[in-house]
Each structure stands twice: as C-alpha cells, then as structure tokens.
Amino acid sequence: MTISIDDVVAASRRLGGIAHRTPVLTSHALNDLFGARVFLKAENLQRTGSFKFRGAYNAISALDPQIRQRGIVAYSSGNHAQAVALAAQLHGVEAVIVMPTDAPAAKRDATLGYGAQIVEYDRYTEDREAIGSAVAADRGLSLVPPYDNPFVMAGQGTASLELFGDVPDLDAVVVPVGGGGLLAGTATVARAQESVVAVYGVEPEAGDDTRRSLLAGERVNVPLPRTIADGQQTTAPGLLTWEVNRRLVDDVVVVSDDEIIAAMRLLLDRLKTVVEPSGACGVAALMNARIPLRGKRIGVVLSGGNVGADRLVELLAR
Amino acid sequence: MTISIDDVVAASRRLGGIAHRTPVLTSHALNDLFGARVFLKAENLQRTGSFKFRGAYNAISALDPQIRQRGIVAYSSGNHAQAVALAAQLHGVEAVIVMPTDAPAAKRDATLGYGAQIVEYDRYTEDREAIGSAVAADRGLSLVPPYDNPFVMAGQGTASLELFGDVPDLDAVVVPVGGGGLLAGTATVARAQESVVAVYGVEPEAGDDTRRSLLAGERVNVPLPRTIADGQQTTAPGLLTWEVNRRLVDDVVVVSDDEIIAAMRLLLDRLKTVVEPSGACGVAALMNARIPLRGKRIGVVLSGGNVGADRLVELLAR
C-alpha cells in the first residue's frame, strides 16, 4: 500500500478551511429514474472547479518550506493546472504549468488568472513528463504530478472522506478514472469504512487503460484517447495509483461520449448543475446500468465543472 | 401590513423537513468582479426547481383539511404550476393547473409528472384568473394564486429568512420581481433584521410594472411583456404584494434580455449552476451596476432553474 487512510485524514486536516466542503446533491427524480438512492458529491463546486485542488494543495502544503519557496511546476490538460496554480498562489510561490496547445480555453485562461506561467507542448507529438522534468531541473522547481504521487492521491481521497462522513451506509462509490489518483484515494477511504463498500471507476470507451489493466493483471498502454472527456486522456495507469487500484477496486466500467453528453444533460435539467464531460462519467454509468444499482445507496463524485458555456452549447447541440 | 415576520416564521415551520434548505453559493471570482461579497441563495436547487414551492406548500398546508381534500386549482406560466402540483401531491390531494399554451415544455412536462391535470389557455387573448376562478367554482377546488395571497407571500419569504440566518450582516438583498410575492416576503424579512438592509427588486425591461408603480405611487399596468424571463411576464403588481412592496422596498431596477443571458452565462461558467432567465435577473443587475455594490455584502436570490437543456442552448447561442 502506498497510502493509508491516515494519509487521507492528514490531507483533510491540511485542507480544512482552504478547500470547500462541497455539498452532496440529491434528487427525487434521479432516485426514481435509477431505483436507487444517489448521492452526488459536487466537486464541480470545488475551488478551481474540480477535485484536483485537493491533491495539488495537499502536495504543495507537504513540501519543505525552503524547497517550496523556489516554486512549483506541473503538467496538465487543465484541471490540475488550475489547481496547482491556485494552490501555489495561496502558498505565495511561483507556478509554471506545462499545458497542451489544444487545452480548453476556459482552463487555460483560469490558469493564467491564478497567476501561473504557461509553457506549451503538443499533446500528440511531445512528452509532457519530459518537458515538466526538464523545467523542474532547469529552474529548481518542485514537480507536482497530476496523480502519481502519494500526497496527491491522499488529497483526492478527502472528497470521499467527506462524502462518507455526510452520507452513512453507502453500498457503492463511483468515480471517474484518468490516471487513477481520485480512484486510489477513494478506494483507500472506502476500504477503511466499517461496512463493505463497492468501489467502481468509470473511463471513457476510448481511454479504458485502467479497465484493460485490471483485466490483464498488469499495467496496459492504450493509444492516446480521442474523447470529449479531456480530463481522462491518459494512456496508462500511474505506477503508484495502479498499486493501490489493482488491490482495492471492484471494477472499472466504460461509457461512450454520447452517454456522457446525455448524463451532462440530465444533471443540467434535473440537478441544475454544470459538469464537464469527465464529471458526468459516473452518472452516465448509472444511466446505462453499467454497475449494480437497484435498491442501493450509491455515492457518485461529480469530479469537475470546467466546461465553459460555449463548449457546453457545442456538446449539447450534438 | 398584510403579512408580518411572524407569518414567515410560521411558514418556515410548516416547510421544515419538506422544502430544501437551499445552499448559499459564493465565488471568489464573482466577489472580485463586483468588488463586493456576494451570497447567492440557490433556489434553483429548491424542490420543483424554484422558490415557488415554498409559497404553494405553505398556502395548501394552511387550508382547512376538509376544504383542501376537495382539491386545488392554480394558474401559472410554469414554476408555480409545478410547485402547486407537487405541494398538492404531498398533501394527497388533486391539482388542476391552468397553463398558457406556450408554456415551456420542460415546465409543462414536470407539472404532469407531479400528477396534476392541465387546462390550457391562450396567454395573449384569454384571462387566466377568470378561467382559474371558473374551474374553482365549477369543481369546488381551492384556488392557490401565484403571488397575491398572504400565505404565498409568507412562504416565499422563507428563502430570505434562511439567507439572513446563514449570512450575517447583509447590506442588501436583491430578488427578481414578477407579481411581487418573493419581493414582499423578502422585504418583510429584511425589515425585521436588527441592521438596515436595502431591498431591491429586479424586473425585465419589457415588464417593469412594479418599477413604474413605485415611481407613480400607485399600481400601474403595462402591456403583456415579451421577454425571455417567462417567470416575470406580469402586467401589474398584485393588490396585496403592492401594499407590502410600496412601503418596504428601496428600489426596483430593470435589466435587458441580453444582460440576463450574460448573467446566466456567468453563473454557468463560474458557479457551475443553471438558472432560468428570471433566476439570473439579480446577478444581471449586479453585473450592470444597477444597484450600489462596492464593498458591500449582498444577498441575491437565484429564483429558479427550470430552463431545460434545449432552451439553454438556444439562449446561450444568441
């Protein structure tokens, strides 16, 4: 085990008064539709618009102050970028974000808005990890990876720690999977509960690297996923996240881009809440009965809401 | 005075455990933008998707059980319809809703979904009050008006009662105005606070009957407003709401349809929350500095979220 429940509890203490304790949304309409009690942890309402703030802040907070003072570097398609930018700003230190040239404009603007500097790379030809490491070495900055780091995983787990605290007796918890940081943190919390809680990850069909890895019993690479779920365009599970998830996760299921859009629409119509495509994955899995539902109490993490009005219109008009 | 703070407190007791105590949303981005601390009372997350549930439930709850048992009738362009339909269903009694033929499909479907029967009329040629009264007399049903009723006004006031309870020391409170029920309830609560709280109403430009009435010192009629804010297409203040609002309201300001759409977009981008046009009026007033803002603590009621994904796309694509 690379992280324990104690690490998540420690992260929760660091985040106290800094991260939002996001609300748990419920809807009679959704419960009726699914024949289940559904509890939506609204991380789309988290600071910077996604759960990523939790892990980034926890990781930066845990750095030696002398080292932290020299600055932070991160690579990210977007939500981790904003998260690191704000977390660095709150610590009063500089942040450099390595970001793909085709990152959503809303995420790019928000990152700049938090005072970070952006270094661009081509998602389809260049290696962001190499660029990130080079920038880190070059300028003496500390790299905060998007998922493959114990403090990041533990930070992400605090969302579920709050969910289990607010909603007793959950039968299952469902979260989107990109690199697997949120899933690893969530699974660590779920396994520390007194009752048995099933842990499900959800991937876009085009990027089912964690599902394939679980089936194969080892880390499997997939081609770079082309999906609307830009938060989940990973090609393989992380090394550390894999070590956690291969032991603790019950299943990883997939949803199509069309199913994701239908879930975004349902959340908008019935919950009046805006999620980005990755944020709708869990609800898409429920709508299409990819996990056992009937009569159960199910927690779902709405991971983020950074889609922007223009892109939202584009997706819903499909 | 047609209602007092005691009536609102009594309504609050009736609604306890039935209506949602909706969250108060905040955003660093909005505070920075306005140079003010803004507290958004998210009645778009209320049951049936708007504050209207509060007044409808309170009014039905206050009826003599023998009389209530015979059923309820209401006329409404939408949100009051859904509110009465659910409130009647929760009391186990029949509801008939007199609804314009051009009511938004989402609101119509939801009303049917709560088990109500719909009677249609033409908004531009027929008189809904006459039809409602005829149905009431004909079938022995109790009419629950959308705003001009003390129990409805008091029920609507409970939203602000919660807001003042959750957020101390507000300098001002801003709510949309249609017939004036929400404004009357809000003003009644605001005037019962120990500190001075300014009370502002916001109307769409095309339907500024309450603003004109305040200027004239008497109830003024306007032509039937053509505006995207379908919750505010009233031609004159109510008789009872006027008696409250003319005494207790500081000012009523107006916003254009384009300003409303920009506010819907801002709320979607930054708060990840979906409001219908009327629900965005308050934020539109803030965005366009129609009320004094700088350095103040301002409560704004997001009155409803029943816009539907298709209509939202249509409005945002303008």
XYZ file of C-alpha atoms in Angstrom:
636
model
C 0.000 0.000 0.000
C 1.373 3.380 -0.973
C -1.157 5.401 1.016
C -3.326 4.681 4.041
C -6.459 6.223 5.496
C -4.182 8.163 7.873
C -2.664 9.971 4.895
C -6.137 10.983 3.722
C -7.077 12.183 7.200
C -3.842 14.212 7.356
C -4.669 15.711 3.956
C -8.146 16.558 5.185
C -6.600 18.464 8.104
C -4.321 20.455 5.739
C -7.289 21.309 3.514
C -9.528 22.406 6.398
C -10.772 25.956 5.859
C -8.995 26.081 2.480
C -10.847 23.656 0.193
C -14.644 23.866 0.048
C -16.511 21.104 1.818
C -18.635 20.637 -1.302
C -22.342 19.828 -1.000
C -23.848 16.398 -1.627
C -26.657 16.845 -4.155
C -29.706 14.594 -4.267
C -32.767 14.444 -6.496
C -36.051 12.598 -6.177
C -36.157 12.447 -9.977
C -32.778 10.713 -10.181
C -33.642 8.292 -7.400
C -36.868 7.366 -9.195
C -35.058 7.001 -12.510
C -32.386 4.707 -11.112
C -34.431 2.865 -8.488
C -31.613 3.717 -6.100
C -30.639 6.447 -3.637
C -27.988 8.520 -5.377
C -25.687 10.998 -3.585
C -23.693 13.310 -5.822
C -20.526 14.802 -4.342
C -20.382 18.131 -6.179
C -16.664 18.634 -6.770
C -17.661 20.775 -9.738
C -18.284 23.331 -6.979
C -14.793 22.864 -5.509
C -12.292 25.729 -5.725
C -10.864 25.919 -9.275
C -13.900 23.877 -10.387
C -12.629 20.355 -9.719
C -11.410 17.873 -7.077
C -7.858 18.433 -8.359
C -7.432 21.335 -5.960
C -7.424 18.879 -3.068
C -4.443 16.855 -4.253
C -2.463 19.821 -5.526
C -2.876 21.808 -2.330
C -2.042 18.810 -0.163
C 1.125 18.054 -2.130
C 2.366 21.661 -2.121
C 1.452 22.054 1.534
C 3.528 18.965 2.423
C 6.717 20.263 0.735
C 9.610 21.507 2.823
C 9.048 25.284 3.005
C 12.628 26.024 1.832
C 12.115 23.885 -1.259
C 8.547 25.055 -1.872
C 9.770 28.659 -1.863
C 11.689 28.045 -5.121
C 8.449 27.369 -6.964
C 6.250 24.633 -8.415
C 5.966 23.059 -11.854
C 3.153 20.845 -13.144
C 1.930 19.353 -16.402
C -1.779 19.084 -17.051
C -4.512 19.211 -19.677
C -6.302 21.649 -17.464
C -7.891 20.988 -14.088
C -4.655 20.023 -12.368
C -3.116 23.133 -13.908
C -5.674 25.452 -12.330
C -5.442 23.522 -9.088
C -1.648 23.849 -8.866
C -1.805 27.487 -9.942
C -4.208 28.425 -7.134
C -2.532 26.176 -4.546
C 0.847 27.784 -5.342
C -0.694 31.262 -5.212
C -2.208 30.515 -1.801
C 1.267 29.453 -0.610
C 2.749 32.613 -2.107
C 5.041 30.763 -4.526
C 5.541 30.796 -8.290
C 3.993 28.123 -10.561
C 4.928 27.037 -14.088
C 2.338 24.901 -15.909
C 3.216 22.700 -18.901
C -0.024 22.614 -20.885
C -1.032 21.148 -24.270
C -1.581 23.659 -27.076
C -5.160 22.350 -27.521
C -6.197 22.697 -23.873
C -9.705 24.167 -23.450
C -9.575 27.972 -23.489
C -11.546 28.205 -20.231
C -8.968 26.088 -18.402
C -6.049 27.994 -19.913
C -7.494 31.388 -19.027
C -8.273 30.297 -15.491
C -4.693 29.049 -15.018
C -3.309 32.394 -16.136
C -5.879 34.059 -13.892
C -4.335 32.350 -10.868
C -1.018 33.944 -11.746
C 0.763 30.892 -13.184
C 3.136 30.937 -16.155
C 2.227 28.559 -19.035
C 4.712 26.529 -21.120
C 3.045 24.894 -24.151
C 3.593 21.479 -25.761
C 1.927 19.381 -28.488
C -0.191 16.663 -26.882
C 0.217 14.327 -29.876
C 3.971 14.581 -30.507
C 5.727 15.731 -27.341
C 6.201 14.120 -23.912
C 4.825 16.340 -21.156
C 6.573 14.437 -18.391
C 9.959 15.005 -20.015
C 9.226 18.699 -20.508
C 7.999 19.014 -16.932
C 11.088 17.297 -15.558
C 13.380 19.473 -17.669
C 11.697 22.672 -16.459
C 11.908 21.402 -12.885
C 15.635 20.609 -13.142
C 16.386 23.790 -15.062
C 14.756 26.208 -12.642
C 14.973 24.214 -9.404
C 11.194 23.876 -9.168
C 9.282 21.095 -7.400
C 7.182 18.937 -9.719
C 3.630 18.221 -8.545
C 2.406 15.337 -10.719
C -1.293 15.125 -11.610
C -1.890 11.730 -9.974
C 1.207 9.582 -9.418
C 2.157 10.924 -6.004
C 1.063 9.815 -2.514
C 0.137 13.320 -1.360
C -1.905 13.904 -4.493
C -3.749 10.593 -4.099
C -4.378 11.242 -0.410
C -5.645 14.741 -1.171
C -8.105 13.443 -3.775
C -9.347 10.920 -1.217
C -10.634 13.732 1.004
C -13.639 14.216 -1.300
C -14.827 10.708 -0.462
C -13.880 11.127 3.197
C -16.400 13.989 3.304
C -18.962 12.004 1.304
C -18.800 9.029 3.691
C -18.965 11.449 6.593
C -22.101 13.138 5.246
C -23.899 10.043 3.922
C -23.955 6.934 6.112
C -24.220 3.370 4.817
C -23.239 3.786 1.179
C -23.247 0.487 -0.735
C -21.013 1.743 -3.517
C -18.977 4.712 -4.649
C -18.429 5.633 -8.303
C -15.694 7.965 -9.589
C -14.177 8.840 -12.974
C -10.717 7.470 -13.772
C -7.972 9.244 -15.675
C -4.570 8.499 -14.172
C -6.286 6.941 -11.174
C -5.493 9.395 -8.371
C -9.096 10.065 -7.415
C -9.892 6.346 -7.642
C -6.914 5.441 -5.436
C -7.829 7.998 -2.780
C -11.481 6.977 -2.923
C -10.720 3.254 -2.673
C -8.429 3.870 0.309
C -11.254 5.663 2.119
C -13.890 3.109 1.097
C -11.806 0.206 2.431
C -11.447 1.964 5.771
C -15.228 2.008 6.296
C -16.758 -0.468 8.733
C -19.249 -1.730 6.172
C -18.496 -3.219 2.753
C -18.486 -0.554 0.035
C -18.056 -1.470 -3.635
C -15.609 0.815 -5.475
C -16.179 1.493 -9.175
C -14.147 3.525 -11.632
C -15.558 4.865 -14.900
C -13.492 5.506 -18.040
C -14.414 6.836 -21.470
C -14.573 3.958 -24.011
C -11.669 5.406 -25.948
C -9.404 5.521 -22.895
C -10.011 2.316 -20.967
C -6.410 1.753 -19.892
C -7.252 1.047 -16.243
C -10.073 -1.359 -17.153
C -7.761 -3.233 -19.518
C -5.023 -3.262 -16.921
C -7.338 -4.798 -14.315
C -8.372 -7.488 -16.822
C -4.753 -8.188 -17.767
C -3.484 -8.072 -14.187
C -0.773 -5.620 -15.197
C -0.441 -2.053 -16.449
C -1.578 -1.860 -20.071
C -0.981 1.017 -22.509
C -3.660 2.286 -24.905
C -3.304 4.775 -27.766
C -3.856 8.408 -26.771
C -7.650 8.524 -26.286
C -9.706 10.815 -28.500
C -12.720 11.578 -26.328
C -14.691 14.612 -25.176
C -13.628 13.669 -21.636
C -10.442 15.729 -21.729
C -9.726 15.017 -18.064
C -9.289 11.320 -18.834
C -6.982 11.259 -21.837
C -4.397 9.033 -20.166
C -2.675 6.168 -21.959
C -1.806 4.020 -18.909
C -2.490 3.882 -15.173
C 0.091 5.591 -12.952
C 2.680 3.403 -11.237
C 1.561 4.298 -7.714
C -2.136 4.613 -8.476
C -2.019 1.182 -10.101
C -0.520 -0.361 -6.966
C -3.486 0.927 -4.976
C -6.248 0.392 -7.518
C -5.318 -3.150 -8.586
C -5.846 -4.264 -4.980
C -8.775 -2.166 -3.823
C -11.062 -1.512 -6.803
C -14.018 -3.788 -7.571
C -14.451 -2.888 -11.218
C -13.810 -0.254 -13.872
C -16.559 0.243 -16.462
C -16.723 2.364 -19.615
C -19.119 4.914 -21.091
C -19.331 6.417 -24.595
C -19.069 10.116 -25.419
C -22.790 10.172 -26.298
C -23.639 8.626 -22.955
C -21.530 11.276 -21.242
C -23.419 14.059 -23.036
C -26.761 12.532 -22.040
C -25.578 12.494 -18.423
C -24.456 16.142 -18.632
C -27.924 16.981 -19.954
C -29.665 15.053 -17.153
C -27.580 16.823 -14.494
C -28.328 20.166 -16.080
C -32.089 19.529 -16.402
C -32.728 17.874 -13.067
C -29.933 18.999 -10.740
C -29.352 22.448 -12.340
C -25.657 21.708 -12.095
C -22.959 22.011 -14.742
C -20.333 19.290 -15.076
C -17.624 18.836 -17.641
C -17.586 15.555 -19.604
C -15.331 13.712 -17.134
C -17.541 14.943 -14.322
C -20.567 13.232 -15.880
C -18.964 9.785 -16.277
C -20.317 8.368 -13.033
C -23.892 9.382 -13.772
C -23.504 8.064 -17.335
C -22.507 4.679 -15.869
C -25.645 4.706 -13.697
C -27.920 5.747 -16.594
C -26.678 2.813 -18.625
C -26.754 0.280 -15.777
C -23.036 -0.460 -16.005
C -22.959 -1.153 -12.264
C -25.481 -2.896 -9.958
C -27.983 -0.255 -8.845
C -31.386 -1.390 -7.734
C -32.264 -0.568 -4.136
C -28.735 0.522 -3.321
C -27.256 3.685 -1.829
C -24.667 4.972 -4.264
C -22.199 7.831 -3.943
C -21.000 9.433 -7.177
C -18.258 12.022 -7.448
C -19.034 14.784 -9.965
C -15.345 15.448 -10.473
C -15.363 18.838 -12.183
C -17.356 21.557 -13.905
C -14.843 23.364 -16.109
C -16.537 23.068 -19.465
C -17.397 26.695 -20.250
C -20.663 27.961 -21.728
C -19.510 27.852 -25.366
C -18.206 24.296 -25.217
C -21.302 23.232 -23.274
C -23.535 24.601 -26.046
C -21.383 22.780 -28.633
C -21.688 19.453 -26.788
C -25.414 19.699 -26.014
C -26.244 20.718 -29.593
C -24.748 17.463 -30.936
C -49.240 45.414 6.519
C -50.721 42.250 5.059
C -48.038 39.925 6.413
C -45.595 40.101 9.298
C -42.345 38.358 10.137
C -44.404 36.003 12.339
C -46.215 34.747 9.242
C -42.882 33.995 7.576
C -41.626 32.193 10.678
C -44.844 30.150 10.770
C -44.362 29.288 7.086
C -40.802 28.259 7.826
C -42.073 25.853 10.472
C -44.578 24.308 8.034
C -41.863 23.891 5.399
C -39.336 22.322 7.802
C -38.198 18.920 6.526
C -40.310 19.395 3.367
C -38.655 22.204 1.377
C -34.897 22.051 0.849
C -32.842 24.466 2.898
C -31.021 25.500 -0.266
C -27.289 26.279 -0.173
C -25.814 29.767 -0.325
C -23.274 29.803 -3.160
C -20.223 32.070 -3.147
C -17.394 32.638 -5.597
C -14.081 34.432 -5.255
C -14.339 35.246 -8.963
C -17.702 36.976 -8.532
C -16.552 38.859 -5.452
C -13.505 40.114 -7.355
C -15.618 41.053 -10.367
C -18.128 43.049 -8.323
C -15.822 44.407 -5.628
C -18.412 43.107 -3.166
C -19.172 39.982 -1.169
C -21.991 38.218 -2.985
C -24.137 35.447 -1.453
C -26.348 33.561 -3.867
C -29.364 31.801 -2.376
C -29.719 28.857 -4.760
C -33.470 28.435 -5.076
C -32.794 26.879 -8.462
C -31.941 23.867 -6.278
C -35.275 24.044 -4.430
C -37.811 21.234 -4.918
C -39.569 21.669 -8.294
C -36.637 23.899 -9.298
C -37.796 27.245 -7.892
C -38.743 29.188 -4.741
C -42.396 28.853 -5.765
C -42.623 25.564 -3.892
C -42.328 27.463 -0.608
C -45.394 29.645 -1.122
C -47.512 26.947 -2.721
C -46.813 24.412 0.011
C -47.417 26.959 2.761
C -50.742 28.040 1.259
C -52.009 24.487 0.745
C -50.774 23.447 4.164
C -52.716 26.304 5.793
C -56.066 25.313 4.198
C -58.764 23.695 6.292
C -58.228 19.931 5.743
C -61.888 19.395 4.788
C -61.675 22.047 2.103
C -58.194 21.047 0.957
C -59.438 17.497 0.434
C -61.644 18.676 -2.466
C -58.599 19.679 -4.457
C -56.541 22.652 -5.599
C -56.543 24.825 -8.694
C -53.843 27.259 -9.814
C -52.930 29.329 -12.873
C -49.284 29.740 -13.791
C -46.824 30.128 -16.633
C -44.832 27.304 -15.096
C -42.945 27.380 -11.832
C -45.987 27.999 -9.651
C -47.694 25.210 -11.582
C -45.026 22.657 -10.692
C -44.925 23.967 -7.149
C -48.678 23.580 -6.626
C -48.667 20.201 -8.360
C -46.014 18.792 -6.002
C -47.415 20.515 -2.913
C -50.852 19.055 -3.666
C -49.357 15.614 -4.313
C -47.514 15.759 -0.965
C -50.848 16.554 0.712
C -52.507 13.700 -1.170
C -54.989 15.928 -2.996
C -55.860 16.575 -6.648
C -54.497 19.632 -8.522
C -55.748 21.330 -11.700
C -53.346 23.783 -13.352
C -54.473 26.483 -15.783
C -51.431 26.952 -18.013
C -50.744 29.009 -21.169
C -50.473 27.049 -24.410
C -46.960 28.443 -24.958
C -45.582 27.434 -21.543
C -42.050 25.947 -21.736
C -42.225 22.212 -22.453
C -39.959 21.407 -19.502
C -42.338 23.126 -17.072
C -45.415 21.517 -18.642
C -43.915 18.024 -18.516
C -42.790 18.465 -14.915
C -46.295 19.587 -13.892
C -47.809 16.493 -15.469
C -45.059 14.465 -13.799
C -46.287 15.584 -10.380
C -49.698 14.155 -11.226
C -51.579 17.396 -11.905
C -54.202 17.877 -14.602
C -53.569 20.741 -17.082
C -56.205 23.116 -18.523
C -54.816 25.281 -21.352
C -55.475 28.926 -22.255
C -54.062 31.490 -24.701
C -51.784 33.906 -22.839
C -52.444 36.716 -25.330
C -56.259 36.541 -25.645
C -57.698 34.832 -22.566
C -57.823 35.792 -18.862
C -56.216 33.129 -16.697
C -57.702 34.487 -13.481
C -61.208 34.203 -14.876
C -60.560 30.647 -16.073
C -58.998 29.698 -12.743
C -61.934 31.122 -10.787
C -64.432 29.360 -13.060
C -62.693 25.997 -12.597
C -62.536 26.591 -8.842
C -66.264 27.390 -8.609
C -67.230 24.612 -11.003
C -65.400 21.808 -9.237
C -65.284 23.171 -5.683
C -61.488 23.493 -5.718
C -59.396 25.931 -3.666
C -57.501 28.483 -5.735
C -53.849 28.994 -4.805
C -52.803 32.230 -6.526
C -49.194 32.636 -7.714
C -48.442 35.699 -5.563
C -51.433 37.676 -4.340
C -52.068 35.731 -1.143
C -50.648 36.211 2.376
C -49.627 32.562 2.778
C -47.896 32.556 -0.596
C -46.008 35.776 0.220
C -45.029 34.474 3.651
C -43.870 31.171 2.155
C -41.675 32.942 -0.392
C -40.153 34.962 2.444
C -38.701 31.813 3.995
C -35.930 31.782 1.360
C -34.631 35.091 2.697
C -35.232 34.005 6.293
C -32.737 31.196 5.645
C -30.373 33.531 3.794
C -30.263 36.034 6.681
C -29.825 33.125 9.078
C -26.871 31.733 7.151
C -25.187 35.029 6.236
C -24.906 37.694 8.939
C -24.712 41.410 8.274
C -26.048 41.671 4.742
C -26.193 45.252 3.461
C -28.690 44.494 0.717
C -30.843 41.759 -0.735
C -31.757 41.507 -4.416
C -34.622 39.439 -5.843
C -36.454 39.168 -9.163
C -39.969 40.616 -9.353
C -42.893 39.188 -11.287
C -46.121 39.645 -9.345
C -44.121 40.646 -6.293
C -44.673 37.724 -3.918
C -40.991 36.928 -3.451
C -40.199 40.627 -3.069
C -42.942 41.106 -0.466
C -41.797 38.109 1.589
C -38.163 39.169 1.278
C -38.857 42.778 2.270
C -40.861 41.616 5.286
C -37.898 39.553 6.471
C -35.342 42.268 5.678
C -37.262 44.880 7.695
C -37.311 42.532 10.695
C -33.491 42.433 10.821
C -31.723 44.428 13.515
C -29.480 46.174 10.990
C -30.552 48.235 7.986
C -30.834 46.110 4.849
C -31.611 47.642 1.469
C -34.234 45.722 -0.513
C -34.035 45.718 -4.314
C -36.304 44.138 -6.873
C -35.237 43.435 -10.463
C -37.593 43.344 -13.437
C -37.022 42.665 -17.131
C -37.072 45.943 -19.124
C -40.183 44.855 -21.015
C -42.115 44.161 -17.814
C -41.318 46.982 -15.396
C -44.792 47.312 -13.909
C -43.600 47.355 -10.302
C -40.860 49.917 -11.019
C -43.359 52.182 -12.784
C -45.843 51.705 -9.965
C -43.290 52.773 -7.356
C -42.465 55.872 -9.431
C -46.159 56.705 -9.883
C -47.075 55.928 -6.285
C -49.891 53.673 -7.465
C -50.363 50.380 -9.296
C -49.580 50.859 -12.998
C -50.433 48.452 -15.829
C -48.013 47.676 -18.657
C -48.673 45.728 -21.886
C -48.039 41.984 -21.610
C -44.229 41.828 -21.508
C -42.414 39.992 -24.293
C -39.218 38.859 -22.587
C -37.178 35.677 -22.196
C -37.893 35.955 -18.460
C -41.088 33.913 -18.614
C -41.449 33.974 -14.841
C -41.899 37.748 -14.898
C -44.482 38.322 -17.605
C -46.877 40.181 -15.303
C -48.745 43.316 -16.376
C -49.296 44.860 -12.922
C -48.255 44.332 -9.298
C -50.617 42.241 -7.182
C -53.011 44.056 -4.867
C -51.584 42.564 -1.680
C -47.963 42.427 -2.840
C -48.212 46.084 -3.806
C -49.408 47.022 -0.316
C -46.264 45.417 1.113
C -43.768 46.426 -1.534
C -44.742 50.086 -1.867
C -43.886 50.533 1.824
C -40.862 48.294 2.294
C -38.877 48.208 -0.958
C -35.985 50.603 -1.584
C -35.910 50.383 -5.356
C -36.826 48.268 -8.355
C -34.341 48.264 -11.248
C -34.500 46.742 -14.737
C -32.257 44.526 -16.869
C -32.423 43.677 -20.584
C -32.797 40.192 -22.027
C -29.182 40.323 -23.252
C -27.994 41.254 -19.782
C -29.957 38.318 -18.385
C -28.280 35.918 -20.827
C -24.841 37.257 -19.895
C -25.668 36.644 -16.234
C -26.837 33.080 -16.988
C -23.511 32.523 -18.747
C -21.505 33.926 -15.836
C -23.334 31.710 -13.353
C -22.783 28.710 -15.577
C -19.072 29.419 -16.135
C -18.093 30.465 -12.639
C -20.678 28.905 -10.298
C -21.426 25.807 -12.406
C -25.070 26.444 -11.698
C -28.014 26.598 -14.097
C -30.631 29.304 -13.682
C -33.581 30.215 -15.857
C -33.769 33.792 -17.183
C -35.763 35.135 -14.217
C -33.300 33.433 -11.893
C -30.422 35.425 -13.398
C -32.034 38.877 -13.022
C -30.354 39.689 -9.718
C -26.878 38.857 -10.953
C -27.587 40.782 -14.174
C -28.408 43.831 -12.040
C -25.084 43.429 -10.214
C -23.118 42.956 -13.450
C -24.502 46.211 -14.789
C -24.145 48.176 -11.550
C -27.853 48.935 -11.296
C -27.571 48.937 -7.509
C -24.813 50.259 -5.181
C -22.262 47.469 -4.792
C -18.749 48.418 -3.811
C -17.533 46.985 -0.522
C -20.985 45.723 0.414
C -22.328 42.323 1.437
C -25.150 41.489 -0.940
C -27.600 38.590 -0.903
C -29.112 37.594 -4.237
C -31.897 35.072 -4.705
C -31.400 32.816 -7.732
C -35.118 32.218 -8.019
C -35.299 29.206 -10.310
C -33.508 26.835 -12.661
C -36.237 25.442 -14.903
C -34.872 26.345 -18.298
C -34.125 22.925 -19.806
C -31.028 21.977 -21.779
C -32.516 22.731 -25.215
C -33.766 26.191 -24.311
C -30.490 26.919 -22.521
C -28.552 26.091 -25.682
C -30.902 28.323 -27.687
C -30.405 31.269 -25.308
C -26.629 30.921 -24.953
C -26.148 30.571 -28.722
C -27.749 34.016 -29.284
